[in-house]
Coordinates of C-alpha atoms and ligand atoms in Angstrom, one line a residue:
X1 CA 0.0 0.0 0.0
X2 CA 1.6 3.3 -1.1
X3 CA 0.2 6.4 0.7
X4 CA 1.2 10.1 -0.4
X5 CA 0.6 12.6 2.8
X6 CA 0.4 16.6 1.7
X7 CA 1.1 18.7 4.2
X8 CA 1.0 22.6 4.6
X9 CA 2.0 24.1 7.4
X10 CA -0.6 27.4 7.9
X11 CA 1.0 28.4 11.4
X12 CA 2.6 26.8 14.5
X13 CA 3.2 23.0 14.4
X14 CA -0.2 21.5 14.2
X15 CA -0.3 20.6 10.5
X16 CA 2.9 18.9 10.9
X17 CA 2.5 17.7 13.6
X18 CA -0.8 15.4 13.3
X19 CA 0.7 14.4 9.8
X20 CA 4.0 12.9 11.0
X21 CA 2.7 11.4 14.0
X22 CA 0.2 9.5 11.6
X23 CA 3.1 8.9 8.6
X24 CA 4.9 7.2 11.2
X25 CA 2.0 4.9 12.4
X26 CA 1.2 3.8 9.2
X27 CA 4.6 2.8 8.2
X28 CA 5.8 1.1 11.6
X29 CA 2.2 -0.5 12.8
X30 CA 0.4 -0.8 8.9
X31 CA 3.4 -1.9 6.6
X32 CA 2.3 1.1 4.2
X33 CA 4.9 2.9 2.1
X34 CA 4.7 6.5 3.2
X35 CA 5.7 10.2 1.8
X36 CA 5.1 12.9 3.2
X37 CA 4.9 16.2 1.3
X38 CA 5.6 19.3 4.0
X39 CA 6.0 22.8 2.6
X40 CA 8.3 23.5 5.4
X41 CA 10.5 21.4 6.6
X42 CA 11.8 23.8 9.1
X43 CA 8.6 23.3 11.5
X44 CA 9.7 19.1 10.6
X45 CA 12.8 19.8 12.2
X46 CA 11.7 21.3 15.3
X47 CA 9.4 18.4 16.2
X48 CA 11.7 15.7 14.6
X49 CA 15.4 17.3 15.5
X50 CA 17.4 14.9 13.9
X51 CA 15.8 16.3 10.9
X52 CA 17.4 18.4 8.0
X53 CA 15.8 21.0 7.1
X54 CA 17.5 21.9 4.2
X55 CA 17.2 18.4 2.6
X56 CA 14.7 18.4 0.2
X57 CA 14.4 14.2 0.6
X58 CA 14.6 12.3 3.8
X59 CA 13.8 9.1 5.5
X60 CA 12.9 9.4 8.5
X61 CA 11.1 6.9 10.8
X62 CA 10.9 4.9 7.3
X63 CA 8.8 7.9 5.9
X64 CA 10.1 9.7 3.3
X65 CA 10.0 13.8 3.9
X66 CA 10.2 15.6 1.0
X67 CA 10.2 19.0 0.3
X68 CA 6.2 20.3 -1.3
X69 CA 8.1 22.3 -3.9
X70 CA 6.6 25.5 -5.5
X71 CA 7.1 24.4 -8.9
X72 CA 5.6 20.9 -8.8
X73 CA 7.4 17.9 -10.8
X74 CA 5.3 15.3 -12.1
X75 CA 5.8 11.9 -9.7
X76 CA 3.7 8.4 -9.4
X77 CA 0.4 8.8 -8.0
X78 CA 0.4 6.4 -5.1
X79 CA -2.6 4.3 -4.0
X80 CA -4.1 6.6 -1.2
X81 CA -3.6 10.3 -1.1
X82 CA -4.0 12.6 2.0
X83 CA -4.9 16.3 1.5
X84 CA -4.3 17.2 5.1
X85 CA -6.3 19.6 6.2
X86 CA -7.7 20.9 2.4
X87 CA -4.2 22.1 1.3
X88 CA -4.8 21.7 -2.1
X89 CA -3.0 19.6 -4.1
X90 CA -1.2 19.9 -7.0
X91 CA -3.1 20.1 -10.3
X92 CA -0.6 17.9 -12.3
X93 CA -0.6 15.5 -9.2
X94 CA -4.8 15.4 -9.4
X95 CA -4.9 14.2 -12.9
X96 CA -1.9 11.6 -12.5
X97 CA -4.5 10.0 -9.7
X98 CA -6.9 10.2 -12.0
X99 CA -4.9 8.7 -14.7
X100 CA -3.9 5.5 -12.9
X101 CA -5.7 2.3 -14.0
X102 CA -7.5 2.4 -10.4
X103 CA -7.4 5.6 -9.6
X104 CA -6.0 6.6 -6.3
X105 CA -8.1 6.9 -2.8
X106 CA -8.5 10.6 -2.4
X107 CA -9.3 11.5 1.5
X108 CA -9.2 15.0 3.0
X109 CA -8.3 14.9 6.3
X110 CA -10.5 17.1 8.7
X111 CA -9.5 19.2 11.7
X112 CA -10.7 17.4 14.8
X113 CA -14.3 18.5 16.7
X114 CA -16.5 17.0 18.9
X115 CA -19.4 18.3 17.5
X116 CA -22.3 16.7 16.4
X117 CA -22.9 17.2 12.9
X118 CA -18.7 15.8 12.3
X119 CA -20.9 12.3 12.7
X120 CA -22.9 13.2 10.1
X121 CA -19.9 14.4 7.6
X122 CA -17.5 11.5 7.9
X123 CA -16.5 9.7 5.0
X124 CA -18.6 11.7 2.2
X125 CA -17.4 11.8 -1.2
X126 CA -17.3 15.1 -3.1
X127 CA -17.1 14.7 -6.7
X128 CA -14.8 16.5 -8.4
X129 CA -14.5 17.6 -11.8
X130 CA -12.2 15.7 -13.1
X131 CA -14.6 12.3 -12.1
X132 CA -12.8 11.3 -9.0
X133 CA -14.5 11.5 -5.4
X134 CA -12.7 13.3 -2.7
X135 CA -14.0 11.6 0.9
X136 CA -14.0 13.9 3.8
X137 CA -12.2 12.2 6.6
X138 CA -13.0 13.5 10.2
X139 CA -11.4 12.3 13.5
X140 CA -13.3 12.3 16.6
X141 CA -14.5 10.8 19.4
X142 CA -17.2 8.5 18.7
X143 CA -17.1 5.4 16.6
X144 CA -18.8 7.3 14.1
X145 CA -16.0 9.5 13.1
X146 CA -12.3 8.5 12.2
X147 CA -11.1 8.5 15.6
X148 CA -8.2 9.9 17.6
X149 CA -4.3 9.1 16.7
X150 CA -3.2 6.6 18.8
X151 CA 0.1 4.2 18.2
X152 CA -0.9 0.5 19.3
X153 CA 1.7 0.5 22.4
X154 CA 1.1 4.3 23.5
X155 CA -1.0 3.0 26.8
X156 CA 1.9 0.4 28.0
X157 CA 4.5 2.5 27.3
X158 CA 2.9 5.3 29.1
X159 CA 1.9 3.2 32.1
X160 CA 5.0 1.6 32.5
X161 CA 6.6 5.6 33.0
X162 CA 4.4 6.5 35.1
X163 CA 4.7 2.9 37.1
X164 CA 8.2 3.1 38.1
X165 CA 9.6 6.4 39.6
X166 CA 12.9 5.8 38.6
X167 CA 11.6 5.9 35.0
X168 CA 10.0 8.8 35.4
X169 CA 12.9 10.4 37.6
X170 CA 15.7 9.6 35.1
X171 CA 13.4 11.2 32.3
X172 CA 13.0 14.5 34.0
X173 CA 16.7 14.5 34.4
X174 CA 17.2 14.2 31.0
X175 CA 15.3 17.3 30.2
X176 CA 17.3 18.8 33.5
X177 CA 14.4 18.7 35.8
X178 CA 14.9 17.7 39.3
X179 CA 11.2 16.8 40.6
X180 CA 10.7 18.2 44.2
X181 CA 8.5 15.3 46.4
X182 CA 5.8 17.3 46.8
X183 CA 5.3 19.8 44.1
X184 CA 2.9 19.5 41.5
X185 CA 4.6 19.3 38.4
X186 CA 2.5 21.4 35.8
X187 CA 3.7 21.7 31.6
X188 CA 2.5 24.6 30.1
X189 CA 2.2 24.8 26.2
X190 CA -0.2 27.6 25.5
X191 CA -0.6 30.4 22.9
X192 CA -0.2 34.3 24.4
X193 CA -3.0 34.3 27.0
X194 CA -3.4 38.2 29.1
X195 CA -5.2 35.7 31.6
X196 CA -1.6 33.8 32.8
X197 CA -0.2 36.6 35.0
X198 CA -2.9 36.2 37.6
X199 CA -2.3 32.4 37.8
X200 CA 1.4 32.2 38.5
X201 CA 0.4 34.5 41.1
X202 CA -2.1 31.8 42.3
X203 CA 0.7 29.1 42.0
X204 CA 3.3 31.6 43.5
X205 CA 0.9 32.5 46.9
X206 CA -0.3 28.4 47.3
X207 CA 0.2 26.8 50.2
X208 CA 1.5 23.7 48.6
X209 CA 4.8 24.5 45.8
X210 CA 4.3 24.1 42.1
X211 CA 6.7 23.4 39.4
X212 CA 6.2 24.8 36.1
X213 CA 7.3 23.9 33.0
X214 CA 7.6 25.9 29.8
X215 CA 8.5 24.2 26.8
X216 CA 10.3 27.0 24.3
X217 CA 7.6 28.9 22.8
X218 CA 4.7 31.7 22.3
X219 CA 3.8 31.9 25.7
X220 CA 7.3 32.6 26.9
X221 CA 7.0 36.2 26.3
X222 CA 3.7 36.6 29.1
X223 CA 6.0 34.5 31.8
X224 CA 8.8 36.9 31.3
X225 CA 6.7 39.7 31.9
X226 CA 5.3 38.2 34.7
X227 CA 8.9 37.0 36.2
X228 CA 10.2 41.0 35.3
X229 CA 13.0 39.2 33.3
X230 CA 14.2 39.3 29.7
X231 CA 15.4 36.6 27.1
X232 CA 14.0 33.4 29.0
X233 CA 15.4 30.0 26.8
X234 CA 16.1 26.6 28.2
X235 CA 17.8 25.9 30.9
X236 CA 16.5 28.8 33.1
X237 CA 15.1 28.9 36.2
X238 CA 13.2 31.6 38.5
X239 CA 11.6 30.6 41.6
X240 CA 8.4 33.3 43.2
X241 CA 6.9 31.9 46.3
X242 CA 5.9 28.5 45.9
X243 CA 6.2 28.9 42.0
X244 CA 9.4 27.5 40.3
X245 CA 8.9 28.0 36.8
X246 CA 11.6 26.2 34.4
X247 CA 12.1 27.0 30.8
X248 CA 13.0 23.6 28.3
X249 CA 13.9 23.0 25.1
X250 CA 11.5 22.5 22.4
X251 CA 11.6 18.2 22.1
X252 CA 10.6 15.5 20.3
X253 CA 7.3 14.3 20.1
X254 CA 8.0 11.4 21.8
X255 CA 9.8 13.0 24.4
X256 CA 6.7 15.3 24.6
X257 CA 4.5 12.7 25.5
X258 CA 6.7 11.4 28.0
X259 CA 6.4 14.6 29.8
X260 CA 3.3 15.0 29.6
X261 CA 2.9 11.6 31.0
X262 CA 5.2 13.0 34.0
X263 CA 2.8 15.9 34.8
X264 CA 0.2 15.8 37.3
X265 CA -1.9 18.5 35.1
X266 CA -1.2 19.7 31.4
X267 CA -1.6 23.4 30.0
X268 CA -2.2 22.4 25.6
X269 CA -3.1 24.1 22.7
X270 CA -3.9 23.6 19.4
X271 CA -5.1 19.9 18.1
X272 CA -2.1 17.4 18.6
X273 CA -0.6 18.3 21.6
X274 CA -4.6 18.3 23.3
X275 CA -5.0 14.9 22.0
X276 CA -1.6 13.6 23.3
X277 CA -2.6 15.1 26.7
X278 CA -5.8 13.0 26.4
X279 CA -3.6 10.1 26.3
X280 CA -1.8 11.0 29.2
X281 CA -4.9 10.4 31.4
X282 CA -4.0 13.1 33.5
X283 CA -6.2 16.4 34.4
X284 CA -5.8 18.9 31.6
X285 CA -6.5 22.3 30.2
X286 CA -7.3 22.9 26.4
X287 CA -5.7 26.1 24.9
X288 CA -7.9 25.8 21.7
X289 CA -7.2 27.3 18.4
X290 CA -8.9 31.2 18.4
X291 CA -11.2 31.0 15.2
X292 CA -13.3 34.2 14.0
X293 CA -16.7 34.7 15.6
X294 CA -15.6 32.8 18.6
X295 CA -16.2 29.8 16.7
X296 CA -13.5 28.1 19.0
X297 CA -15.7 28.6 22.2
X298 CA -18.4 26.2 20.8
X299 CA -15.7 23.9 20.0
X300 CA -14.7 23.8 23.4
X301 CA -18.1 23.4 24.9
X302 CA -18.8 20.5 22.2
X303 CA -16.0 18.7 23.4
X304 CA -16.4 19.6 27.6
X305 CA -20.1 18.2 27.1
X306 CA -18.3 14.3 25.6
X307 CA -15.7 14.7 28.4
X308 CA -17.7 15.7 31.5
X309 CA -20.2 12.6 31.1
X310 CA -20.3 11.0 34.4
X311 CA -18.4 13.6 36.1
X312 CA -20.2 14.4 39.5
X313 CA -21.8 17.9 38.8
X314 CA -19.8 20.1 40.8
X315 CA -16.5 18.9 39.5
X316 CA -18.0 19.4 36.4
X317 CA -19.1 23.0 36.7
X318 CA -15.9 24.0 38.5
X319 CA -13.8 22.1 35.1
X320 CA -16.2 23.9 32.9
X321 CA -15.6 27.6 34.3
X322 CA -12.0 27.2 34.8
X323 CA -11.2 26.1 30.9
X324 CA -13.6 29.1 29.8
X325 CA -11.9 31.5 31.9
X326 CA -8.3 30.0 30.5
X327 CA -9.5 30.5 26.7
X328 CA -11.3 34.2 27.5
X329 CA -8.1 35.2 29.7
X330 CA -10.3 36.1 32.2
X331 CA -10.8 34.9 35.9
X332 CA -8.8 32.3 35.9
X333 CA -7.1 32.5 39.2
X334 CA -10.4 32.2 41.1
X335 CA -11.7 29.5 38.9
X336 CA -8.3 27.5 39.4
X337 CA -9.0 28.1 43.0
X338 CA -12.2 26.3 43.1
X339 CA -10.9 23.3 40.7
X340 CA -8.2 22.5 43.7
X341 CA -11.2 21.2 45.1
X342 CA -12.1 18.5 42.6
X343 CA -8.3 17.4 41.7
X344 CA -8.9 13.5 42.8
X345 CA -12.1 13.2 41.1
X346 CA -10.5 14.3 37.9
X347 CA -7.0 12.7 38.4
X348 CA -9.7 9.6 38.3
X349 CA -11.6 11.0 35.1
X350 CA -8.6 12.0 33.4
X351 CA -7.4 7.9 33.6
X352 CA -11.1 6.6 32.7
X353 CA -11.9 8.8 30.1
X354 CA -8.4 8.0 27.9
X355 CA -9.0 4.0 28.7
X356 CA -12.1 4.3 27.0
X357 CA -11.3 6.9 24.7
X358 CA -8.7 4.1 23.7
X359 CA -11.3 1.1 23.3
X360 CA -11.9 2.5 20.1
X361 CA -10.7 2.3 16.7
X362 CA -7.3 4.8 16.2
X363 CA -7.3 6.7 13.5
X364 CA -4.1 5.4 11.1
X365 CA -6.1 2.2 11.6
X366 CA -9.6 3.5 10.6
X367 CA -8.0 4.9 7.3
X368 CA -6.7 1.8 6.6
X369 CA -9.9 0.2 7.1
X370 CA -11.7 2.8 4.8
X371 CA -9.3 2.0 1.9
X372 CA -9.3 -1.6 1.9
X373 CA -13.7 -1.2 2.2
X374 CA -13.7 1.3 -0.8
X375 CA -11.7 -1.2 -3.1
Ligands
LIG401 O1 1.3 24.2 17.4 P1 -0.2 24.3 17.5 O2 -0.7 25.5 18.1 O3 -0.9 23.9 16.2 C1 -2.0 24.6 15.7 C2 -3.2 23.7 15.9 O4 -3.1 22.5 15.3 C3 -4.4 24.4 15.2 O5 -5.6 23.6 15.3 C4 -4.1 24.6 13.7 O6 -5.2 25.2 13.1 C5 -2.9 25.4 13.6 O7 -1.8 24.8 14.3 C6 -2.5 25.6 12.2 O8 -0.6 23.1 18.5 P2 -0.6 21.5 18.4 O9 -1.6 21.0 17.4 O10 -0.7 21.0 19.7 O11 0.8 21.1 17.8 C7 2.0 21.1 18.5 C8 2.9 20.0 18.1 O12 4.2 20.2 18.6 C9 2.4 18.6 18.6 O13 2.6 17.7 17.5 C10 3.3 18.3 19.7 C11 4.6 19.0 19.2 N1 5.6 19.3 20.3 C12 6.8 18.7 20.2 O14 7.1 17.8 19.4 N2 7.8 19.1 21.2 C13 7.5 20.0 22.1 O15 8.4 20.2 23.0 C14 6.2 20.6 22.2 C15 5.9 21.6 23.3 C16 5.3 20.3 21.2

């Protein structure tokens, strides 16, 4: 099976980042033969760092990364083509799949949503005018959608960090975090929020210590002026109070999801990093992608409405207000406040909700499973 995965990267490392993470699984847990087209293999690099990013070709994890080159060179349409998240592809590339003696499986990968009507979308065709059917692919969290990414050993290898201590401890140390016994370790990966200052001061006037960590990135400018230093990068540390906050490098994504596993609570943004936090079964808070209209806010609410069910109510309300007030950048230090209350119950949650989150179908699997029913 020969799969062809277009990516372009709009902003940030989403786009990339959801389209290696599934390269990858197809090759190592599907057999598929996999190349990925990026348009900027300088966003590769920084979630893949033994990466080149001025080599046009690469293999990498057995996925071939080329370079999406302006002028487009005629290649082999491959059995299944991804448009990821409608890039648009090539015109000479559309009529080579057109032109094969089966044509190829065209599937445009969707942003993720947990609202209701993505149920209703997944797996349409479109036809196009050239006679072949584009299917609209949506992940999700229902077995009516595509699913969530998920690599067939993420749970063990997950449990068996967070299991065993040492694990964990020599990790940390390998990122140069020494873990204090009874701090909460928090990892904050967040776009600019005006909302932040008032919740280190939260962390920094607590009765029990917090340790902060900041992967390199947007946010770093709002905890600099909150710290009243300048030029924060990795390696530094500032202590306020009870707050140690600890700047680290930018890492791979599997090292990303080991911290995250190491974190008793996760600060994420965007699509990937969210659903990897998922994974983590650990209590979390979604910085979701700001869309006009405040489109983003009903995102949020379709998704707290699948994730709350069979929460007790007041943990639920107190969960509810404190992720509004972290995407509106207002009151979040109260509503923090009031979560401290509910921290077991959703420690608990957090676990249950990403066991049976994982009962279901991934989604590298479920694209696989679409192609061979469509032949
Ligand atoms: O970078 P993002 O803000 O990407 C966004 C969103 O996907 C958004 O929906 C989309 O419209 C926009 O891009 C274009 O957040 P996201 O999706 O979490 O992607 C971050 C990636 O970076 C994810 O794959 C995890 C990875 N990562 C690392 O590999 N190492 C790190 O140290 C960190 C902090 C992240």
């Amino acid at each position: 099976m020969k799969w062809d995965i277009f990516c372009s990267v709009v902003d940030n490392f989403g786009d990339i980042g959801v389209t290696w993470r599934l390269a990858r699984q197809l090759v190592a847990e599907h057999g598929c033969t996999v190349r990925l087209w990026v348009d900027d293999l300088g966003a590769f690099a920084r979630i893949c760092p033994q990466a080149h990013a001025s080599q046009n070709q690469q293999v990498e994890q057995g996925v071939e990364v080329c370079q999406w080159p302006i002028d487009w060179k005629p290649v082999a349409a491959p059995d299944v083509v991804i448009e990821a998240f409608a890039c648009t592809l090539p015109p000479a590339y559309i009529s080579a799949m057109a032109a094969r003696a089966r044509p190829s499986l065209w599937l445009n990968l969707e942003y993720l949503s947990a609202e209701d009507w993505v149920q209703g979308c997944h797996g349409l065709p479109s036809m196009q005018s050239n006679g072949l059917q584009k299917f609209f692919f949506f992940p999700g969290f229902t077995g009516k959608t595509g699913g969530l990414l998920r690599e067939g050993n993420l749970l063990v290898e997950r449990d068996a960090l967070q299991q065993n201590p040492l694990a964990r401890q020599v990790f940390l140390r390998s990122l140069g975090v020494e873990s204090q016994p009874d701090a909460q370790l928090i990892s904050l990966f967040a776009y600019e929020n005006s909302g932040l200052p008032e919740w280190f001061d939260a962390l920094a006037g607590a009765a029990q210590p917090s340790h902060l960590l900041v992967p390199e990135g947007r946010v770093l400018a709002d905890v600099q002026r909150w710290l009243g230093v300048e030029q924060l990068a990795a390696g530094h540390v500032h202590e306020r109070g009870s707050l140690r906050v600890q700047i680290l490098p930018f890492v791979s994504q599997q090292d990303y999801d080991r911290l995250l596993w190491c974190c008793d609570f996760n600060a994420v943004r965007g699509e990937d990093s969210f659903v990897r936090a998922l994974w983590a079964g650990r209590p979390l808070v979604w910085h979701i992608y700001k869309q006009a209209d405040d489109a983003h806010l009903e995102k949020l609410q379709a998704f707290l409405t699948l994730y709350q069910q069979d929460l007790p109510a007041p943990a639920h309300a107190a969960l509810s207000e404190f992720w509004m007030a972290w995407n509106t950048g207002e009151g979040i230090a109260e509503r923090w406040q009031n979560l401290q209350a509910w921290r077991a119950e959703l420690a608990k949650h957090a676990e249950k909700t990403a066991l049976k989150w994982a009962s279901q179908v991934d989604l590298a699997t479920a694209l696989v499973q679409f192609y061979r029913n469509w032949l």
